[in-house]
Amino acid sequence: MWRSSGSTLSSSQTDELLTISKGVPGHPTEEAHFSRLYPGSRSFCHDPKFMAIAFSSFFFAEFCCHLRRFFFVGNNRAAFARHHLLLGNQQATQYGAKGISDKPAISPRRAYITIAVLCYVNLLNYMERYTIAGVLSEIQKFFDISDSTAGLLQTVFICSFLLLAPLFGYLGDRYNRKYIMLCGLSVWLLTAAGSSLVTRSQFWLLVLLRALVGVGEASYSTVAPTIIGDLFSGGQRSVMICIFYIFIPVGSGLGYITGAGSANLTGDWRWALRITPIMGLVGLILMVFLCPNPPRGAAESHGDGVTGHSSYMEDVKYLLKNKSYVWSSLGVTALAFLTGALAFWLPTFLARAHITQGLRPPCTGDTCNSTDSYIFGAVTVATGILGGALGTTLSRHLRDKFSHADPLICAVGMLGSVPCLFITIFVASSSIPATYVFIFFGELLLSLNWAVLADILLYVVVPTRRATAEALQITVGHLLGDAGSPYLLGVISDAIRSSNPKTHEWNFWSLMYSLLLCPFVGILGGVFFLITTMYITEDRKAVQRLVEEDLRPQQRPTPDSSMELSDKRTV
């Protein structure tokens, strides 16, 4: 109750006065507006004692509000923000103003700036990941290690990446995502720079630091796509996701190029590992000042955010019952196995093909011929851009006509790449140019999938569980996919070469036979995506229904339209 000069206001009238005091755009001043609503109460509005109490209480309430907004994160923060936005929308509508929830939580300009920063950091992530592959021959010569041991460098990185992804997924659905990414990227910068300082006797340290690099990338790769999903919706989201995921092959290709180029310019392969940490420091600063943490589900709810309170086990059970998510994740696993093995070993395979054909002498010095890394990197960049754009374009044009178009596009990309891979493997021994042609078409078909797959996850999983879904997909995809595929192919190659290990021809043939595993995995991935087409329509509709139910306004009592003045003093 408010008291002043013997006059009493009910709590609902007090709420209304505070709402007026906040100021609704396009409305009269507080005093004039209050007098218009309550004729005959001008003397009340001019009472200095009352107005001092009212406005001081209002500013205290606002101070508490901002404290709660600062400290509340995750689902609690989303619920708090949604409550105030809905209340503000109802009150503003009552006074004839435009609803607050019609305004986006993040302005379009800032959303586009955020996308630019996230894409830049994503580019650096994949540059750093495949820099090792660009100088793999130099690393093998420097440490005198076999194919299987060299493959271990990528395996330990992916293992730490996938083991920590569930943790960051859990945190990403509940706490401030910007802070999570900043902490992870800081670890990534330190460990990536440290890996360039190892000596010839410290291969174990290089392996350890490569494992720690995965800590930083797990935090970013798990959380960043969910922020994009909360900034955009519909066709615009598909375009932005496409742009974000195009930087996977672009970054991978530039990783080969910058790695090989740095090694050639300096004569030391370790300089290849120092480029991305320097560029990453710029990305970290940009993220601090330019990236927001939008409410979860803000894009679908016009800025309100979607709330949800569930335990981690409930989230996992929900995802396991989501058939579209399960089958598409298995398809992602096959794609990760395929692309991880090819990205790591194809430059080395092509270099050995040149030696086998007598086009190039064997590598004898500290630095080897890096032409294949340059060409393969350029092909990867080109096919990544073309494939990502083509996949998104097909998705946007076909999705309205065929609700199952997205997984069908992924299936066509996987199955279509299989004959290209077979031809690439067998033609390499006789024609390098023809090999590059089929590498181009194979990578183009595989690149159709990346942006489309990310979009599938965002629309078949509710907003409050997307980070967990990203994390589990990363974990399964890398655990059964590219975490083991480089090492597995290295083990197969070493086993085949053991019959005649001293010839350069057997170095090539052993690796060629081990690569034959990849096309069969591609066939399996295509089948998984075909199965996804059977469930995706219903699962997408289920998510839309859940979001609509969460956003349905709750019935609230209307504030009293009259004010009772009494000479009685309340106790």
Short mmCIF file of N, CA, C and O in Angstrom, two decimals, residues 130 335-347 481-482 485-486 489 515 518:
data_model
loop_
_atom_site.label_atom_id
_atom_site.label_comp_id
_atom_site.label_asym_id
_atom_site.label_seq_id
_atom_site.Cartn_x
_atom_site.Cartn_y
_atom_site.Cartn_z
N TYR A 130 43.81 -27.84 -39.04
CA TYR A 130 44.42 -28.52 -40.17
C TYR A 130 45.77 -27.95 -40.57
O TYR A 130 46.32 -28.34 -41.60
N LEU A 335 29.89 -38.72 -41.86
CA LEU A 335 30.51 -37.60 -42.57
C LEU A 335 31.80 -37.16 -41.89
O LEU A 335 32.80 -36.85 -42.56
N ALA A 336 31.81 -37.13 -40.55
CA ALA A 336 33.02 -36.74 -39.81
C ALA A 336 34.14 -37.76 -40.02
O ALA A 336 35.31 -37.39 -40.17
N PHE A 337 33.80 -39.05 -40.03
CA PHE A 337 34.80 -40.09 -40.28
C PHE A 337 35.44 -39.88 -41.65
O PHE A 337 36.67 -39.91 -41.80
N LEU A 338 34.59 -39.64 -42.62
CA LEU A 338 35.05 -39.50 -44.00
C LEU A 338 35.91 -38.25 -44.18
O LEU A 338 37.04 -38.32 -44.68
N THR A 339 35.39 -37.11 -43.79
CA THR A 339 36.11 -35.86 -44.00
C THR A 339 37.37 -35.77 -43.13
O THR A 339 38.39 -35.22 -43.56
N GLY A 340 37.31 -36.32 -41.91
CA GLY A 340 38.49 -36.29 -41.04
C GLY A 340 39.64 -37.09 -41.62
O GLY A 340 40.79 -36.64 -41.60
N ALA A 341 39.34 -38.28 -42.12
CA ALA A 341 40.39 -39.12 -42.71
C ALA A 341 40.96 -38.50 -43.98
O ALA A 341 42.18 -38.44 -44.18
N LEU A 342 40.08 -38.00 -44.84
CA LEU A 342 40.54 -37.43 -46.11
C LEU A 342 41.32 -36.14 -45.88
O LEU A 342 42.35 -35.91 -46.53
N ALA A 343 40.83 -35.28 -45.00
CA ALA A 343 41.51 -34.01 -44.75
C ALA A 343 42.90 -34.21 -44.19
O ALA A 343 43.84 -33.45 -44.51
N PHE A 344 43.08 -35.24 -43.37
CA PHE A 344 44.37 -35.47 -42.73
C PHE A 344 45.37 -36.15 -43.66
O PHE A 344 46.56 -35.81 -43.66
N TRP A 345 44.90 -37.10 -44.48
CA TRP A 345 45.82 -37.94 -45.23
C TRP A 345 45.95 -37.61 -46.72
O TRP A 345 46.94 -37.99 -47.34
N LEU A 346 44.97 -36.93 -47.33
CA LEU A 346 45.05 -36.73 -48.78
C LEU A 346 46.27 -35.92 -49.23
O LEU A 346 46.88 -36.28 -50.25
N PRO A 347 46.67 -34.82 -48.56
CA PRO A 347 47.90 -34.15 -49.01
C PRO A 347 49.12 -35.06 -49.00
O PRO A 347 49.93 -35.03 -49.94
N GLY A 481 33.76 -40.91 -35.35
CA GLY A 481 34.11 -40.39 -36.66
C GLY A 481 35.57 -40.01 -36.76
O GLY A 481 36.45 -40.88 -36.78
N ASP A 482 35.87 -38.71 -36.79
CA ASP A 482 37.23 -38.28 -37.09
C ASP A 482 38.18 -38.36 -35.91
O ASP A 482 39.36 -38.05 -36.07
N SER A 485 39.44 -41.98 -37.15
CA SER A 485 39.70 -42.31 -38.55
C SER A 485 41.13 -42.01 -39.01
O SER A 485 41.73 -42.85 -39.71
N PRO A 486 41.76 -40.87 -38.66
CA PRO A 486 43.16 -40.68 -39.08
C PRO A 486 44.09 -41.73 -38.49
O PRO A 486 44.98 -42.26 -39.19
N LEU A 489 43.36 -45.27 -40.15
CA LEU A 489 43.96 -45.41 -41.48
C LEU A 489 45.48 -45.50 -41.40
O LEU A 489 46.11 -46.21 -42.20
N LEU A 515 42.85 -46.06 -47.54
CA LEU A 515 41.82 -45.05 -47.88
C LEU A 515 40.56 -45.68 -48.46
O LEU A 515 39.51 -45.02 -48.51
N CYS A 518 37.08 -45.40 -46.72
CA CYS A 518 36.25 -44.18 -46.71
C CYS A 518 34.99 -44.28 -47.57
O CYS A 518 33.91 -43.87 -47.11
#
